[in-house]
PDB file of C-alpha atoms in Angstrom:
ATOM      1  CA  UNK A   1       2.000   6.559 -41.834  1.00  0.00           C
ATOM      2  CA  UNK A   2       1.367   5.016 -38.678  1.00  0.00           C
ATOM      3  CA  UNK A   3       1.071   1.106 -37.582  1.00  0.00           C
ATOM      4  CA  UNK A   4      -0.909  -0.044 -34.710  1.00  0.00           C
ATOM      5  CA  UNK A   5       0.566  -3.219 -33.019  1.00  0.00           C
ATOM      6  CA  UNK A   6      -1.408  -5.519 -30.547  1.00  0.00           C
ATOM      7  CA  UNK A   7      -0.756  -8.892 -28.694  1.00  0.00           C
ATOM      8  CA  UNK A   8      -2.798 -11.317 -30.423  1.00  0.00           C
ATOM      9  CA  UNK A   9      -1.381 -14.560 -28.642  1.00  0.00           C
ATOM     10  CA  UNK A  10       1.465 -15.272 -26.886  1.00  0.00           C
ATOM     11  CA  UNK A  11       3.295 -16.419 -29.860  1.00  0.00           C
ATOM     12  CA  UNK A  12       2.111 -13.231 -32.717  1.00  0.00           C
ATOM     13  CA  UNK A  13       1.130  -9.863 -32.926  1.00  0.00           C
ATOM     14  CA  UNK A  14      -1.065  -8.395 -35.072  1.00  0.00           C
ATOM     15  CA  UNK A  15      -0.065  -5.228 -37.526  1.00  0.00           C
ATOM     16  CA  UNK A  16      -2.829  -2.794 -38.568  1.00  0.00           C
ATOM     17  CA  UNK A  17      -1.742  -0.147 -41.143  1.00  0.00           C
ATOM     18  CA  UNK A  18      -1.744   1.124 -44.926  1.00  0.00           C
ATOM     19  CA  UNK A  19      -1.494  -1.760 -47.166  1.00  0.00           C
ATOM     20  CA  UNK A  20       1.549  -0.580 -48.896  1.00  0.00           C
ATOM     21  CA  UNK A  21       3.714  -0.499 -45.297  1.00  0.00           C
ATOM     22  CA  UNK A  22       2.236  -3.894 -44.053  1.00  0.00           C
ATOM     23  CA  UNK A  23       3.812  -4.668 -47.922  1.00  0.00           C
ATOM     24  CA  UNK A  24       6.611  -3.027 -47.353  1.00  0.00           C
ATOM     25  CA  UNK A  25       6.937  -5.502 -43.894  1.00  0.00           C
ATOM     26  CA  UNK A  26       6.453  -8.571 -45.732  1.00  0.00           C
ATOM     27  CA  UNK A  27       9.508  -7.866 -47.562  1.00  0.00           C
ATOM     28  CA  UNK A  28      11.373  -6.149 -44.814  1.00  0.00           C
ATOM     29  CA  UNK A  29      10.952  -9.749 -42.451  1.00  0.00           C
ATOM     30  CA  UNK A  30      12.026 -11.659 -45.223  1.00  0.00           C
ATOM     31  CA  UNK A  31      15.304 -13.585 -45.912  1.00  0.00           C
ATOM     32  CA  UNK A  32      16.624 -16.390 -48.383  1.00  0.00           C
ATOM     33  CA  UNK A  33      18.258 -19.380 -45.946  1.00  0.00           C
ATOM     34  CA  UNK A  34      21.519 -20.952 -47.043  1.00  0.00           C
ATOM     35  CA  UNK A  35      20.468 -23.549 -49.891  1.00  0.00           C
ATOM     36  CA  UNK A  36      17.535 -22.085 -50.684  1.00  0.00           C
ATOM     37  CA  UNK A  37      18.459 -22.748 -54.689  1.00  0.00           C
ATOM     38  CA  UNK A  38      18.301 -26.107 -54.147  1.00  0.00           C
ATOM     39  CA  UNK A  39      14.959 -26.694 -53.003  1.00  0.00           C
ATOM     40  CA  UNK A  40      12.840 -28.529 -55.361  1.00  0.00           C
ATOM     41  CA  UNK A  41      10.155 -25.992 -55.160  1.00  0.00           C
ATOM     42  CA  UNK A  42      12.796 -22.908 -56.232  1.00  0.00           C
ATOM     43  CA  UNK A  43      13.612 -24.618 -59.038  1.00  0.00           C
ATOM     44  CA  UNK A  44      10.490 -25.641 -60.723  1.00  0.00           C
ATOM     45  CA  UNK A  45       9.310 -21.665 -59.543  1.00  0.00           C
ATOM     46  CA  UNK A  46       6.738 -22.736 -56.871  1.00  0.00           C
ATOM     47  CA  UNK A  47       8.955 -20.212 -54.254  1.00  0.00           C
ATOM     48  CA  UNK A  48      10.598 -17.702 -54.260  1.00  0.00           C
ATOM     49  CA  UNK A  49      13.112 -18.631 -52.254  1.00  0.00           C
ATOM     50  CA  UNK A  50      12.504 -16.256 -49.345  1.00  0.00           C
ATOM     51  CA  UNK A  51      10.864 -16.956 -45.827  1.00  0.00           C
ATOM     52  CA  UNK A  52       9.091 -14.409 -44.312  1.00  0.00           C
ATOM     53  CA  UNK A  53       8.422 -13.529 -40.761  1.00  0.00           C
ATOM     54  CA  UNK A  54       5.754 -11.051 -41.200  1.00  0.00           C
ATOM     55  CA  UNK A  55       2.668 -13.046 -42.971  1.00  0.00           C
ATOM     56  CA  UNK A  56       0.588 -10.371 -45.197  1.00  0.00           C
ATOM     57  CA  UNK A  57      -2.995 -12.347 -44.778  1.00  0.00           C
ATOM     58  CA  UNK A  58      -3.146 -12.430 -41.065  1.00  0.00           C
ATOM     59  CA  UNK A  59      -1.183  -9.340 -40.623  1.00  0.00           C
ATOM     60  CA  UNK A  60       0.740 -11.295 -38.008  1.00  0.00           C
ATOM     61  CA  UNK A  61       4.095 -11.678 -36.876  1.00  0.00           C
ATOM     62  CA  UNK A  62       6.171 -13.257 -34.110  1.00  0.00           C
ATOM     63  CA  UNK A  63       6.303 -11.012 -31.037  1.00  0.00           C
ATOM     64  CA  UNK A  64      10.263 -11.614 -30.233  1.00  0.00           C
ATOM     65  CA  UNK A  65      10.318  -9.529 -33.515  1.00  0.00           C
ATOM     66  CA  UNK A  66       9.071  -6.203 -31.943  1.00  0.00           C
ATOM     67  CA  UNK A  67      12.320  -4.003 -31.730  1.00  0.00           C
ATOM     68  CA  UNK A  68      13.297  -4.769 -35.231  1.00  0.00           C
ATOM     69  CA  UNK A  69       9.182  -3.644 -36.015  1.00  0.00           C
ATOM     70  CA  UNK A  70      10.096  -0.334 -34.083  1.00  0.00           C
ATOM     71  CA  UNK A  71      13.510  -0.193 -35.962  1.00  0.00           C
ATOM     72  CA  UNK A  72      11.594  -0.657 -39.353  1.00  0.00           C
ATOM     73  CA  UNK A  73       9.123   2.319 -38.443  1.00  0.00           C
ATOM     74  CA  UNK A  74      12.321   4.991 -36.984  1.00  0.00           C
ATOM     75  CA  UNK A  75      14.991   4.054 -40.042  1.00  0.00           C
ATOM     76  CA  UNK A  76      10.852   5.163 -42.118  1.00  0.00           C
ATOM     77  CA  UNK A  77       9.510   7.773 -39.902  1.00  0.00           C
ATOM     78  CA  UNK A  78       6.452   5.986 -39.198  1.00  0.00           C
ATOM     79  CA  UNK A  79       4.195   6.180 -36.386  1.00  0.00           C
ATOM     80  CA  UNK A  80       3.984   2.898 -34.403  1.00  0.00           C
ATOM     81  CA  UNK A  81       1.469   2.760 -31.488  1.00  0.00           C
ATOM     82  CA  UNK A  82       1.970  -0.770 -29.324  1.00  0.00           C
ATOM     83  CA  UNK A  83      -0.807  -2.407 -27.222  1.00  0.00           C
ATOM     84  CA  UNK A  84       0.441  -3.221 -23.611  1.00  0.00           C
ATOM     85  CA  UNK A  85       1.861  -6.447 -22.990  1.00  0.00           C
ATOM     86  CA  UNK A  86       4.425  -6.929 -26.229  1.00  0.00           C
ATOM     87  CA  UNK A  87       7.462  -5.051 -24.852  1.00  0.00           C
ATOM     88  CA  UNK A  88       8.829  -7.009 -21.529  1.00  0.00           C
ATOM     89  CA  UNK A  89      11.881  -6.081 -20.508  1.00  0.00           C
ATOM     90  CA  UNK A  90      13.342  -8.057 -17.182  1.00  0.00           C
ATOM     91  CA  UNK A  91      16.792  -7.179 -16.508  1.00  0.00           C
ATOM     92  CA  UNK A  92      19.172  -9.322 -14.725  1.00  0.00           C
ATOM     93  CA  UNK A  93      22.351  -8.317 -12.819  1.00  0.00           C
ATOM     94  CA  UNK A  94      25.687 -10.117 -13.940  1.00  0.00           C
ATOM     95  CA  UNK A  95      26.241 -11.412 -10.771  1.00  0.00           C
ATOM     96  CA  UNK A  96      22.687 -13.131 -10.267  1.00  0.00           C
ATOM     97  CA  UNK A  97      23.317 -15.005 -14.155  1.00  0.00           C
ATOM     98  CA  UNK A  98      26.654 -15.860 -13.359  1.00  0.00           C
ATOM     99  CA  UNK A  99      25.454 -17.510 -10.061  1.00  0.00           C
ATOM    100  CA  UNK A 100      23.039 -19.150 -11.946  1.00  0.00           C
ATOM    101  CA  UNK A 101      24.975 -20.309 -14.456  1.00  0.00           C
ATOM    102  CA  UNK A 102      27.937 -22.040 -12.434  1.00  0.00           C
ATOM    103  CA  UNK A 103      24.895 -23.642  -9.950  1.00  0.00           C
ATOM    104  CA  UNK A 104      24.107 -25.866 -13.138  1.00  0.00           C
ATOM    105  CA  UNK A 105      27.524 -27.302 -12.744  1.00  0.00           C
ATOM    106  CA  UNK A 106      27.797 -28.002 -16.335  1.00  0.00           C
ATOM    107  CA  UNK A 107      30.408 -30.317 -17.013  1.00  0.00           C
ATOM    108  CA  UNK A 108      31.716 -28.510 -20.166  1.00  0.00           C
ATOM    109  CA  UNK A 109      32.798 -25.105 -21.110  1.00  0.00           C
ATOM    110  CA  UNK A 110      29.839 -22.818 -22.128  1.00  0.00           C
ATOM    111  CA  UNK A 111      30.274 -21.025 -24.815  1.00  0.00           C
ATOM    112  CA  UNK A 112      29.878 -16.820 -24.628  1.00  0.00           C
ATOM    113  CA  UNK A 113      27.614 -16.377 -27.664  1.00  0.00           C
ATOM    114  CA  UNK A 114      25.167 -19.026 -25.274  1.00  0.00           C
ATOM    115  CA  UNK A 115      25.175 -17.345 -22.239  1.00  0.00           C
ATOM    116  CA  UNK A 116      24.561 -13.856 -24.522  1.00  0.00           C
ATOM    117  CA  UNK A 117      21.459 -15.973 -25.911  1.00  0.00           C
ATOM    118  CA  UNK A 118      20.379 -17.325 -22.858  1.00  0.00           C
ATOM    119  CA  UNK A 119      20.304 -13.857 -20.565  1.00  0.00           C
ATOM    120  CA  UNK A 120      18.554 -12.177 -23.789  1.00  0.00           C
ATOM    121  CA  UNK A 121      15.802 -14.726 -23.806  1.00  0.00           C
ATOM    122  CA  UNK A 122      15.478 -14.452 -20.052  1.00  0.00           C
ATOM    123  CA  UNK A 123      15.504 -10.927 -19.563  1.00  0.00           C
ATOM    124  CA  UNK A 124      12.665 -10.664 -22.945  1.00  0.00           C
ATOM    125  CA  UNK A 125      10.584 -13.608 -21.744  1.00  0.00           C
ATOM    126  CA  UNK A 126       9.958 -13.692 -25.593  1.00  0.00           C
ATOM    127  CA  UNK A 127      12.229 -13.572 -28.310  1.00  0.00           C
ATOM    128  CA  UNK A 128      13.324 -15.098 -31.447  1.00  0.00           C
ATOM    129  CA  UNK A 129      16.791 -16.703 -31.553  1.00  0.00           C
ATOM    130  CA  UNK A 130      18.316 -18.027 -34.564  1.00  0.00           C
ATOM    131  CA  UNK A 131      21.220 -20.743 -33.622  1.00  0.00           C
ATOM    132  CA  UNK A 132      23.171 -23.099 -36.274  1.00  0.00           C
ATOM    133  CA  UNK A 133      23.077 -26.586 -36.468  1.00  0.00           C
ATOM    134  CA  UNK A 134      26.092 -27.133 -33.753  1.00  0.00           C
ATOM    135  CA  UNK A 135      25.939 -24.081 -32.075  1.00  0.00           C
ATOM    136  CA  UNK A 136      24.432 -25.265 -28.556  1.00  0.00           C
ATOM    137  CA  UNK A 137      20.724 -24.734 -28.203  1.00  0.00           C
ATOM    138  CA  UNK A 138      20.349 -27.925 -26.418  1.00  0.00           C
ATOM    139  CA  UNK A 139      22.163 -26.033 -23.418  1.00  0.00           C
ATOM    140  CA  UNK A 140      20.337 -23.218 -24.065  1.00  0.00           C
ATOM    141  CA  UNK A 141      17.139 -24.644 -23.672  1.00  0.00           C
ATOM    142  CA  UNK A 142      18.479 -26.901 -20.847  1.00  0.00           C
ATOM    143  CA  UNK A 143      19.613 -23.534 -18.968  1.00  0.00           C
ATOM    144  CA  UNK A 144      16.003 -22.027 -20.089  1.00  0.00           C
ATOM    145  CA  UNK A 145      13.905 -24.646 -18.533  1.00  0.00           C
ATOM    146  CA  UNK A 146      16.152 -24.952 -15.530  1.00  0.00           C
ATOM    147  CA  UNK A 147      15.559 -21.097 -14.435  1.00  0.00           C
ATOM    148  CA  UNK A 148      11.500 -21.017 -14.888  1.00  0.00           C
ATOM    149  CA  UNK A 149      12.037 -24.796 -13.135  1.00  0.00           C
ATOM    150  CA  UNK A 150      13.633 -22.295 -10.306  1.00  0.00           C
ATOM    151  CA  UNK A 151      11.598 -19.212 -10.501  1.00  0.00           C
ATOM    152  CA  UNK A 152       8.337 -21.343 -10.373  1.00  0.00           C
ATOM    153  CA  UNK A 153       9.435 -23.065  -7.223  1.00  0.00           C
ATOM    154  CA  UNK A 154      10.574 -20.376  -5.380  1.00  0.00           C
TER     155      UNK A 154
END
């Protein structure tokens, strides 16, 4: 089996394969969020319950999702063949973060989960993060917008 991946937007990708993989990926990018048995729709059987990343028409799905894609095709043995352009990889030292971080003179205690999340979407360019209510991604996207402020005015 092999999948062919390629940049669609800057947002999806699009997934060309054998109909029963792309199924399989529908089900693989799926999850049930907390609650989900109380939504109005799961109980009168209009959903399933389950959200899923990959959607099956378009054969699309979010490009911060491409190393759990390559995952998915290694843990299966498939093929996977990726157009140029979805994998961006920009690594940043410690030191060059950290003096980042401490120049925003935050006036509260950052959390190390945040600057994990921060330095991931930073050195990915894209990604997906998933945050809880409460967990900060005000100052996440604060600190995001403040180094692309920087990098474009250098």
């Amino acid at each position: 089996m092999k999948l062919v991946v390629c940049k669609l937007n800057e947002v999806y990708m699009k997934v060309s394969g054998n109909a029963g993989v792309l199924s399989e990926l529908h089900h693989y990018f799926g999850f049930r969020p907390e609650g989900y048995q109380f939504n109005p729709k799961y109980k009168i059987k209009m959903w399933d319950g389950y959200i899923r990343m990959f959607d099956l028409h378009r054969q699309t799905l979010p490009i911060g999702l491409h190393k759990y894609l390559r995952k998915f095709c290694e843990d299966r043995d498939y093929e996977i063949e990726f157009d140029e352009g979805i994998e961006v990889s920009n690594p940043i030292s410690k030191e060059v973060f950290g003096l980042f971080i401490d120049g925003l003179k935050l006036p509260f205690e950052r959390r190390p989960y945040q600057e994990i999340a921060i330095r991931h979407a930073i050195e990915h360019e894209k990604s997906l993060l998933l945050s809880p209510t409460g967990s900060g991604k005000s100052l996440m996207i604060y600190s995001l917008m403040r180094w692309y402020q920087k990098k474009t005015l250098l």
